[in-house]
Short mmCIF file of C-alpha atoms and ligand atoms in Angstrom, two decimals:
data_model
loop_
_atom_site.label_atom_id
_atom_site.label_comp_id
_atom_site.label_asym_id
_atom_site.label_seq_id
_atom_site.Cartn_x
_atom_site.Cartn_y
_atom_site.Cartn_z
CA MET F 1 45.16 67.92 -29.63
CA SER F 2 42.32 66.15 -31.38
CA THR F 3 39.72 64.29 -29.35
CA LEU F 4 36.65 62.15 -30.10
CA THR F 5 33.20 62.07 -28.54
CA GLU F 6 31.96 58.73 -27.19
CA PHE F 7 29.67 58.45 -30.22
CA GLU F 8 32.51 59.09 -32.68
CA PHE F 9 34.68 56.59 -30.89
CA ILE F 10 32.09 53.80 -30.88
CA GLU F 11 30.41 54.42 -34.24
CA LYS F 12 33.40 55.45 -36.32
CA TYR F 13 36.60 54.46 -34.62
CA LEU F 14 35.68 51.01 -33.31
CA SER F 15 34.19 50.01 -36.66
CA THR F 16 37.73 50.22 -38.05
CA VAL F 17 39.06 47.71 -35.49
CA PRO F 18 39.18 44.23 -37.07
CA THR F 19 36.94 41.53 -35.54
CA SER F 20 38.11 38.65 -37.63
CA ARG F 21 36.72 35.34 -36.40
CA SER F 22 34.13 33.11 -37.97
CA ASP F 23 32.70 32.16 -34.55
CA VAL F 24 31.58 35.75 -33.81
CA ARG F 25 27.86 36.03 -34.70
CA MET F 26 27.50 39.57 -33.34
CA GLY F 27 30.46 41.73 -32.39
CA ILE F 28 30.57 45.43 -31.57
CA GLY F 29 27.30 47.23 -32.34
CA ASP F 30 24.50 45.51 -30.44
CA ASP F 31 23.62 45.34 -26.76
CA ALA F 32 25.72 42.23 -26.24
CA ALA F 33 28.06 40.13 -28.35
CA LEU F 34 27.14 36.62 -29.46
CA VAL F 35 29.78 33.94 -29.98
CA GLU F 36 29.79 30.26 -30.82
CA VAL F 37 31.55 28.15 -28.16
CA PRO F 38 32.99 24.91 -29.62
CA LYS F 39 31.15 21.76 -28.55
CA ASP F 40 32.66 19.84 -25.61
CA GLN F 41 34.84 22.74 -24.60
CA PHE F 42 34.68 24.95 -21.54
CA LEU F 43 34.40 28.69 -21.98
CA ALA F 44 37.43 30.13 -20.11
CA ILE F 45 37.01 33.70 -18.83
CA THR F 46 39.48 36.09 -17.19
CA THR F 47 39.63 39.83 -16.43
CA ASP F 48 42.49 42.16 -15.57
CA ASN F 49 42.71 45.92 -15.23
CA LEU F 50 45.63 48.28 -15.63
CA ILE F 51 45.18 51.36 -13.47
CA GLU F 52 47.35 54.43 -13.90
CA GLY F 53 49.58 55.04 -10.89
CA ARG F 54 48.96 51.52 -9.63
CA HIS F 55 49.90 49.17 -12.48
CA PHE F 56 51.78 51.62 -14.68
CA LEU F 57 53.57 54.96 -14.46
CA PRO F 58 51.67 57.94 -15.95
CA ASP F 59 53.97 58.43 -18.95
CA THR F 60 53.82 54.82 -20.18
CA PRO F 61 53.45 54.72 -24.00
CA ALA F 62 49.86 53.94 -25.04
CA HIS F 63 51.16 51.32 -27.51
CA ALA F 64 52.71 49.39 -24.61
CA LEU F 65 49.49 49.66 -22.58
CA GLY F 66 47.36 48.22 -25.39
CA TYR F 67 49.78 45.34 -25.84
CA ARG F 68 50.27 44.70 -22.14
CA LEU F 69 46.56 44.79 -21.29
CA LEU F 70 46.01 41.91 -23.68
CA ALA F 71 49.23 40.09 -22.71
CA VAL F 72 48.40 39.96 -18.99
CA ASN F 73 45.02 38.41 -19.77
CA LEU F 74 46.50 35.99 -22.31
CA SER F 75 48.87 34.82 -19.60
CA ASP F 76 45.92 33.85 -17.36
CA LEU F 77 44.27 31.84 -20.14
CA ALA F 78 47.63 30.23 -20.98
CA ALA F 79 47.90 29.03 -17.38
CA MET F 80 44.60 27.13 -17.87
CA GLY F 81 45.74 25.60 -21.17
CA ALA F 82 43.02 27.61 -22.93
CA GLU F 83 43.04 28.97 -26.47
CA PRO F 84 42.18 32.69 -26.53
CA ALA F 85 39.35 33.92 -28.76
CA TRP F 86 37.31 36.99 -27.77
CA ALA F 87 37.91 40.18 -25.82
CA SER F 88 35.71 42.84 -24.25
CA LEU F 89 37.37 46.17 -23.46
CA SER F 90 36.32 48.46 -20.63
CA LEU F 91 37.95 51.84 -21.17
CA THR F 92 37.82 54.65 -18.62
CA LEU F 93 39.81 57.64 -19.82
CA PRO F 94 39.92 61.35 -18.94
CA ALA F 95 39.48 62.15 -22.69
CA LEU F 96 39.32 60.24 -25.98
CA GLU F 97 42.52 61.67 -27.51
CA THR F 98 42.95 60.43 -31.06
CA ALA F 99 46.74 60.04 -30.91
CA TRP F 100 46.59 58.07 -27.65
CA ILE F 101 43.77 55.85 -28.89
CA ASP F 102 45.52 55.14 -32.21
CA ASP F 103 48.67 54.15 -30.40
CA PHE F 104 46.78 52.04 -27.83
CA PHE F 105 44.84 50.09 -30.47
CA GLN F 106 47.97 49.53 -32.56
CA GLY F 107 49.61 47.88 -29.55
CA PHE F 108 46.49 45.88 -28.74
CA GLN F 109 45.94 44.77 -32.33
CA LYS F 110 49.53 43.71 -32.84
CA LEU F 111 49.12 41.01 -30.19
CA ALA F 112 45.45 40.33 -31.01
CA ASN F 113 46.48 39.45 -34.58
CA THR F 114 49.15 37.04 -33.34
CA TYR F 115 46.55 34.98 -31.48
CA SER F 116 43.44 35.73 -33.62
CA VAL F 117 41.70 37.47 -30.73
CA ALA F 118 38.61 39.41 -31.82
CA LEU F 119 37.45 42.51 -29.94
CA ILE F 120 33.72 41.88 -29.64
CA GLY F 121 32.51 44.64 -27.32
CA GLY F 122 33.15 46.74 -24.29
CA ASN F 123 32.27 49.93 -22.52
CA THR F 124 33.61 53.47 -22.65
CA THR F 125 33.41 55.93 -19.76
CA GLN F 126 35.09 59.14 -18.71
CA GLY F 127 37.17 59.17 -15.54
CA ALA F 128 40.66 58.52 -14.16
CA CYS F 129 42.55 56.18 -16.52
CA ASN F 130 41.54 52.55 -15.90
CA LEU F 131 41.99 50.01 -18.68
CA GLY F 132 40.05 46.78 -18.23
CA LEU F 133 39.92 43.73 -20.43
CA GLN F 134 37.86 40.58 -20.22
CA LEU F 135 39.36 37.83 -22.31
CA MET F 136 37.50 34.67 -23.23
CA GLY F 137 38.69 31.47 -24.83
CA PHE F 138 38.06 27.78 -24.68
CA VAL F 139 39.65 24.54 -23.60
CA PRO F 140 38.59 20.89 -24.14
CA LYS F 141 36.65 19.80 -21.05
CA GLN F 142 39.05 17.08 -19.94
CA GLN F 143 42.17 19.12 -20.57
CA ALA F 144 41.84 22.34 -18.55
CA ILE F 145 44.92 22.81 -16.35
CA MET F 146 44.13 23.96 -12.83
CA ARG F 147 46.10 24.90 -9.75
CA ASN F 148 45.01 21.93 -7.72
CA GLY F 149 46.58 18.92 -9.43
CA ALA F 150 50.22 18.98 -8.30
CA LYS F 151 51.43 15.65 -6.86
CA VAL F 152 54.34 14.78 -4.58
CA GLY F 153 57.40 14.08 -6.74
CA ASP F 154 56.31 16.35 -9.62
CA LYS F 155 58.98 18.70 -10.94
CA ILE F 156 58.36 22.46 -10.77
CA VAL F 157 59.13 24.35 -13.97
CA VAL F 158 59.08 28.07 -14.86
CA THR F 159 59.19 29.71 -18.29
CA GLY F 160 61.48 32.55 -19.35
CA THR F 161 63.36 34.65 -16.79
CA LEU F 162 62.14 36.23 -13.56
CA GLY F 163 62.51 39.73 -12.11
CA ASP F 164 63.21 41.71 -15.30
CA ALA F 165 59.99 43.78 -15.19
CA ALA F 166 60.62 44.72 -11.56
CA LEU F 167 64.15 45.80 -12.44
CA ALA F 168 62.74 47.87 -15.33
CA LEU F 169 60.49 49.67 -12.82
CA ARG F 170 63.50 50.44 -10.65
CA TYR F 171 65.19 51.90 -13.69
CA LEU F 172 62.16 54.05 -14.62
CA ARG F 173 62.00 55.33 -11.04
CA GLY F 174 65.64 56.41 -11.29
CA GLN F 175 66.77 53.91 -8.67
CA ILE F 176 69.62 52.28 -10.59
CA GLY F 177 71.13 55.22 -12.48
CA GLU F 178 72.42 54.99 -16.03
CA ILE F 179 72.63 51.64 -17.79
CA ALA F 180 73.73 50.60 -21.28
CA PRO F 181 71.16 51.30 -24.06
CA SER F 182 70.88 47.57 -24.84
CA GLN F 183 70.17 46.79 -21.16
CA LYS F 184 67.55 49.53 -21.02
CA GLU F 185 65.91 48.24 -24.19
CA PHE F 186 65.79 44.67 -22.86
CA LEU F 187 64.30 45.67 -19.49
CA LEU F 188 61.64 47.99 -20.95
CA GLN F 189 60.68 45.32 -23.46
CA ARG F 190 60.17 42.84 -20.59
CA LEU F 191 58.02 45.36 -18.65
CA TYR F 192 55.98 46.81 -21.51
CA TYR F 193 55.65 43.84 -23.83
CA PRO F 194 55.33 40.69 -21.71
CA THR F 195 55.34 37.48 -23.74
CA ALA F 196 52.26 35.43 -22.88
CA ARG F 197 53.09 31.73 -23.05
CA VAL F 198 49.96 30.78 -24.99
CA GLU F 199 51.47 28.00 -27.15
CA LEU F 200 53.19 26.44 -24.17
CA GLY F 201 49.96 26.48 -22.11
CA ILE F 202 48.19 24.61 -24.90
CA GLY F 203 51.13 22.22 -25.26
CA LEU F 204 50.96 21.42 -21.53
CA ARG F 205 47.31 20.27 -21.69
CA ASP F 206 47.92 16.55 -21.52
CA HIS F 207 51.02 16.77 -19.38
CA ALA F 208 51.11 19.42 -16.63
CA THR F 209 49.40 18.45 -13.37
CA ALA F 210 48.96 22.11 -12.34
CA ALA F 211 49.88 25.60 -13.58
CA ILE F 212 49.65 29.27 -12.53
CA ASP F 213 50.77 32.50 -14.13
CA ILE F 214 53.35 34.40 -12.13
CA SER F 215 51.95 37.91 -11.98
CA ASP F 216 52.42 38.69 -8.29
CA GLY F 217 55.83 37.06 -7.76
CA LEU F 218 57.02 33.44 -7.89
CA ALA F 219 56.88 32.77 -4.12
CA ALA F 220 53.35 34.12 -3.70
CA ASP F 221 51.94 32.54 -6.84
CA LEU F 222 53.61 29.17 -6.33
CA MET F 223 52.17 29.19 -2.81
CA HIS F 224 48.66 29.57 -4.30
CA LEU F 225 49.31 26.49 -6.42
CA LEU F 226 50.67 24.56 -3.42
CA ASN F 227 47.71 25.47 -1.22
CA ALA F 228 45.23 24.50 -3.93
CA SER F 229 47.04 21.16 -4.39
CA LYS F 230 47.56 20.63 -0.60
CA VAL F 231 51.27 19.93 -1.04
CA GLY F 232 54.58 21.74 -0.41
CA ALA F 233 57.62 22.51 -2.53
CA GLN F 234 61.36 22.67 -2.37
CA ILE F 235 63.01 25.01 -4.84
CA ASN F 236 66.67 25.36 -5.69
CA ILE F 237 67.72 28.99 -5.38
CA ASP F 238 70.74 28.46 -7.66
CA GLN F 239 68.42 27.36 -10.46
CA LEU F 240 66.09 30.39 -10.54
CA PRO F 241 66.21 31.65 -14.13
CA CYS F 242 67.56 35.22 -14.26
CA SER F 243 68.43 37.09 -17.45
CA PRO F 244 72.04 38.06 -18.20
CA VAL F 245 71.01 41.73 -17.85
CA LEU F 246 69.56 41.15 -14.37
CA ARG F 247 72.67 39.19 -13.37
CA ALA F 248 74.91 41.98 -14.62
CA LEU F 249 73.05 44.73 -12.77
CA CYS F 250 72.24 43.01 -9.45
CA LYS F 251 74.21 41.22 -6.75
CA LYS F 252 73.17 37.61 -6.22
CA ALA F 253 70.98 38.17 -3.13
CA ASP F 254 69.18 41.02 -4.85
CA ALA F 255 68.67 39.01 -8.06
CA VAL F 256 67.18 36.16 -6.00
CA ALA F 257 64.87 38.56 -4.16
CA LEU F 258 63.67 40.07 -7.45
CA ALA F 259 63.09 36.63 -8.95
CA LEU F 260 61.23 35.30 -5.89
CA TYR F 261 59.20 38.23 -4.70
CA GLN F 262 58.60 40.74 -7.48
CA GLY F 263 55.64 40.66 -9.83
CA ASP F 264 54.81 41.57 -13.43
CA ASN F 265 56.64 38.55 -14.84
CA TYR F 266 53.72 36.96 -16.71
CA GLU F 267 55.64 33.73 -16.98
CA LEU F 268 54.09 30.34 -16.22
CA CYS F 269 54.95 28.10 -13.30
CA PHE F 270 53.79 24.51 -13.77
CA THR F 271 54.25 21.03 -12.37
CA LEU F 272 55.15 18.02 -14.45
CA PRO F 273 55.42 14.35 -13.39
CA ALA F 274 59.13 13.47 -13.21
CA GLU F 275 58.77 10.83 -15.95
CA LYS F 276 57.53 13.51 -18.35
CA LEU F 277 60.61 15.73 -17.98
CA SER F 278 61.93 14.53 -21.33
CA LEU F 279 58.93 16.24 -22.95
CA LEU F 280 60.29 19.60 -21.92
CA GLN F 281 62.73 19.73 -24.80
CA SER F 282 60.04 19.31 -27.47
CA LEU F 283 57.65 21.65 -25.64
CA ARG F 284 60.39 24.25 -25.54
CA GLU F 285 60.99 23.91 -29.24
CA GLU F 286 57.33 23.88 -30.30
CA ALA F 287 56.39 26.83 -28.12
CA ASN F 288 59.71 28.59 -28.60
CA VAL F 289 60.16 29.21 -24.90
CA PHE F 290 62.94 28.52 -22.51
CA CYS F 291 61.85 26.42 -19.48
CA THR F 292 63.79 25.75 -16.27
CA VAL F 293 63.24 23.07 -13.64
CA ILE F 294 63.53 24.89 -10.31
CA GLY F 295 62.49 22.26 -7.78
CA GLU F 296 59.98 19.63 -6.82
CA ILE F 297 56.73 19.01 -5.01
CA ILE F 298 57.05 17.53 -1.52
CA ALA F 299 54.52 16.23 0.99
CA GLU F 300 55.49 18.68 3.76
CA GLN F 301 53.33 21.76 3.29
CA GLY F 302 55.09 25.10 2.83
CA LEU F 303 57.68 26.50 0.46
CA PHE F 304 61.33 25.71 1.14
CA ALA F 305 64.59 26.87 -0.43
CA ILE F 306 67.75 24.88 -0.88
CA GLU F 307 70.94 26.63 -1.84
CA GLU F 308 74.49 25.41 -2.36
CA GLY F 309 76.33 25.43 0.96
CA LYS F 310 73.31 26.51 3.04
CA ALA F 311 70.75 24.76 5.22
CA LYS F 312 67.21 24.29 3.91
CA THR F 313 65.08 27.33 4.84
CA ALA F 314 61.39 28.23 4.64
CA ILE F 315 60.49 30.93 2.10
CA LEU F 316 57.81 33.36 3.19
CA PRO F 317 55.26 33.57 0.37
CA VAL F 318 55.15 37.37 0.21
CA GLY F 319 53.65 39.00 -2.86
CA TRP F 320 51.65 42.03 -3.81
CA ASP F 321 48.25 42.51 -2.16
CA HIS F 322 46.30 45.54 -3.39
CA PHE F 323 44.19 45.88 -0.29
CA MET F 324 47.19 45.77 2.03
CA ASP F 325 48.83 48.36 -0.27
CA ARG F 326 52.08 46.55 0.29
CA LYS F 327 53.68 43.17 0.19
CA THR F 328 51.90 40.58 2.30
P1 ADP Y 401 25.06 50.06 -24.51
O1 ADP Y 401 24.62 51.47 -24.21
O2 ADP Y 401 24.01 49.22 -25.13
O3 ADP Y 401 25.76 49.40 -23.38
P2 ADP Y 401 27.21 51.30 -25.88
O4 ADP Y 401 26.59 52.45 -26.58
O5 ADP Y 401 27.97 51.53 -24.63
O6 ADP Y 401 26.13 50.19 -25.68
O7 ADP Y 401 28.15 50.54 -26.90
C1 ADP Y 401 27.74 50.25 -28.21
C2 ADP Y 401 28.56 49.12 -28.76
O8 ADP Y 401 29.93 49.45 -28.72
C3 ADP Y 401 28.41 47.82 -27.96
O9 ADP Y 401 28.45 46.75 -28.89
C4 ADP Y 401 29.61 47.82 -27.08
O10 ADP Y 401 29.99 46.50 -26.74
C5 ADP Y 401 30.64 48.51 -27.96
N1 ADP Y 401 31.68 49.21 -27.19
C6 ADP Y 401 31.55 50.30 -26.39
N2 ADP Y 401 32.73 50.66 -25.86
C7 ADP Y 401 33.64 49.79 -26.34
C8 ADP Y 401 35.05 49.63 -26.18
N3 ADP Y 401 35.77 50.41 -25.40
N4 ADP Y 401 35.64 48.61 -26.84
C9 ADP Y 401 34.92 47.78 -27.63
N5 ADP Y 401 33.62 47.87 -27.83
C10 ADP Y 401 32.97 48.87 -27.20
MG1 MG Y 402 22.30 48.62 -24.78
#
């Protein structure tokens, strides 16, 4: 197995990684990177790490890790309505294995090219596998979308489908037995290659009153948005968007639990004034993403579920909390 030293990796390998943006004055190679932030725009900054054994199983393909590390950060910028631009990569690996690194950077670069993200620096250390990325972008000052703007009467919308990544993890852990090859392919694609809703986030700038990316589960993340906005919500359980594969493999109650409480979706949840609902169709088409209205903002604080034939019930906002090592 061929490996690189830190010097070979930084001097030789990283110089082959494209850093293609005209606003980068100094990329990899100096003590810090220098970039030009567009006038009248905020610099938007986010960081996420993928830690082996915690965020991914040990045999996850490196290509998927490179792609996913960027996708999870893109999703955070998308939730702010920001346009991504620059990335800084903090790599901690047991060894710099050439095959692993090639595969990782191919995955990373595939998505970086899609959104013209330039890798402008980072850090490389030896240790247990921990992949960290800081992603920076920008958003016009008056147009940043935050969590705190939801108003009573706004509709609550989510992108894509919920629960697929969690079901993929069940499959990888051997908890659901054999499934059809096409189902397996769909689920692994949803886990390994999440689709960040960058275009939609930008399209929502003048319209959404609040947005959040659903990384820890819909109930928990929507609750963050509600608390920040000091409002409550009522969601319709029958309208939660679940994929045909998830519906085929899970009973209804289980599908609902996956959609509400499981993480790794990297979809957006946003609020839209009711009179702007007609915009959804054009937003869907421009950003090529399926959006579903799942409920509305109410004055009573808390998160409530309505379901055909059942009384209104409170939903506990459980989600993943690293320091509790379990669902909160
Ligand atoms: P310093 O010792 O000044 O912190 P390093 O020798 O660690 O610098 O890194 C040299 C250059 O390589 C810097 O521009 C740094 O940002 C970049 N770099 C180091 N590791 C990575 C990485 N994993 N990804 C991208 N750039 C990196
Ligand atoms: Mg230095």
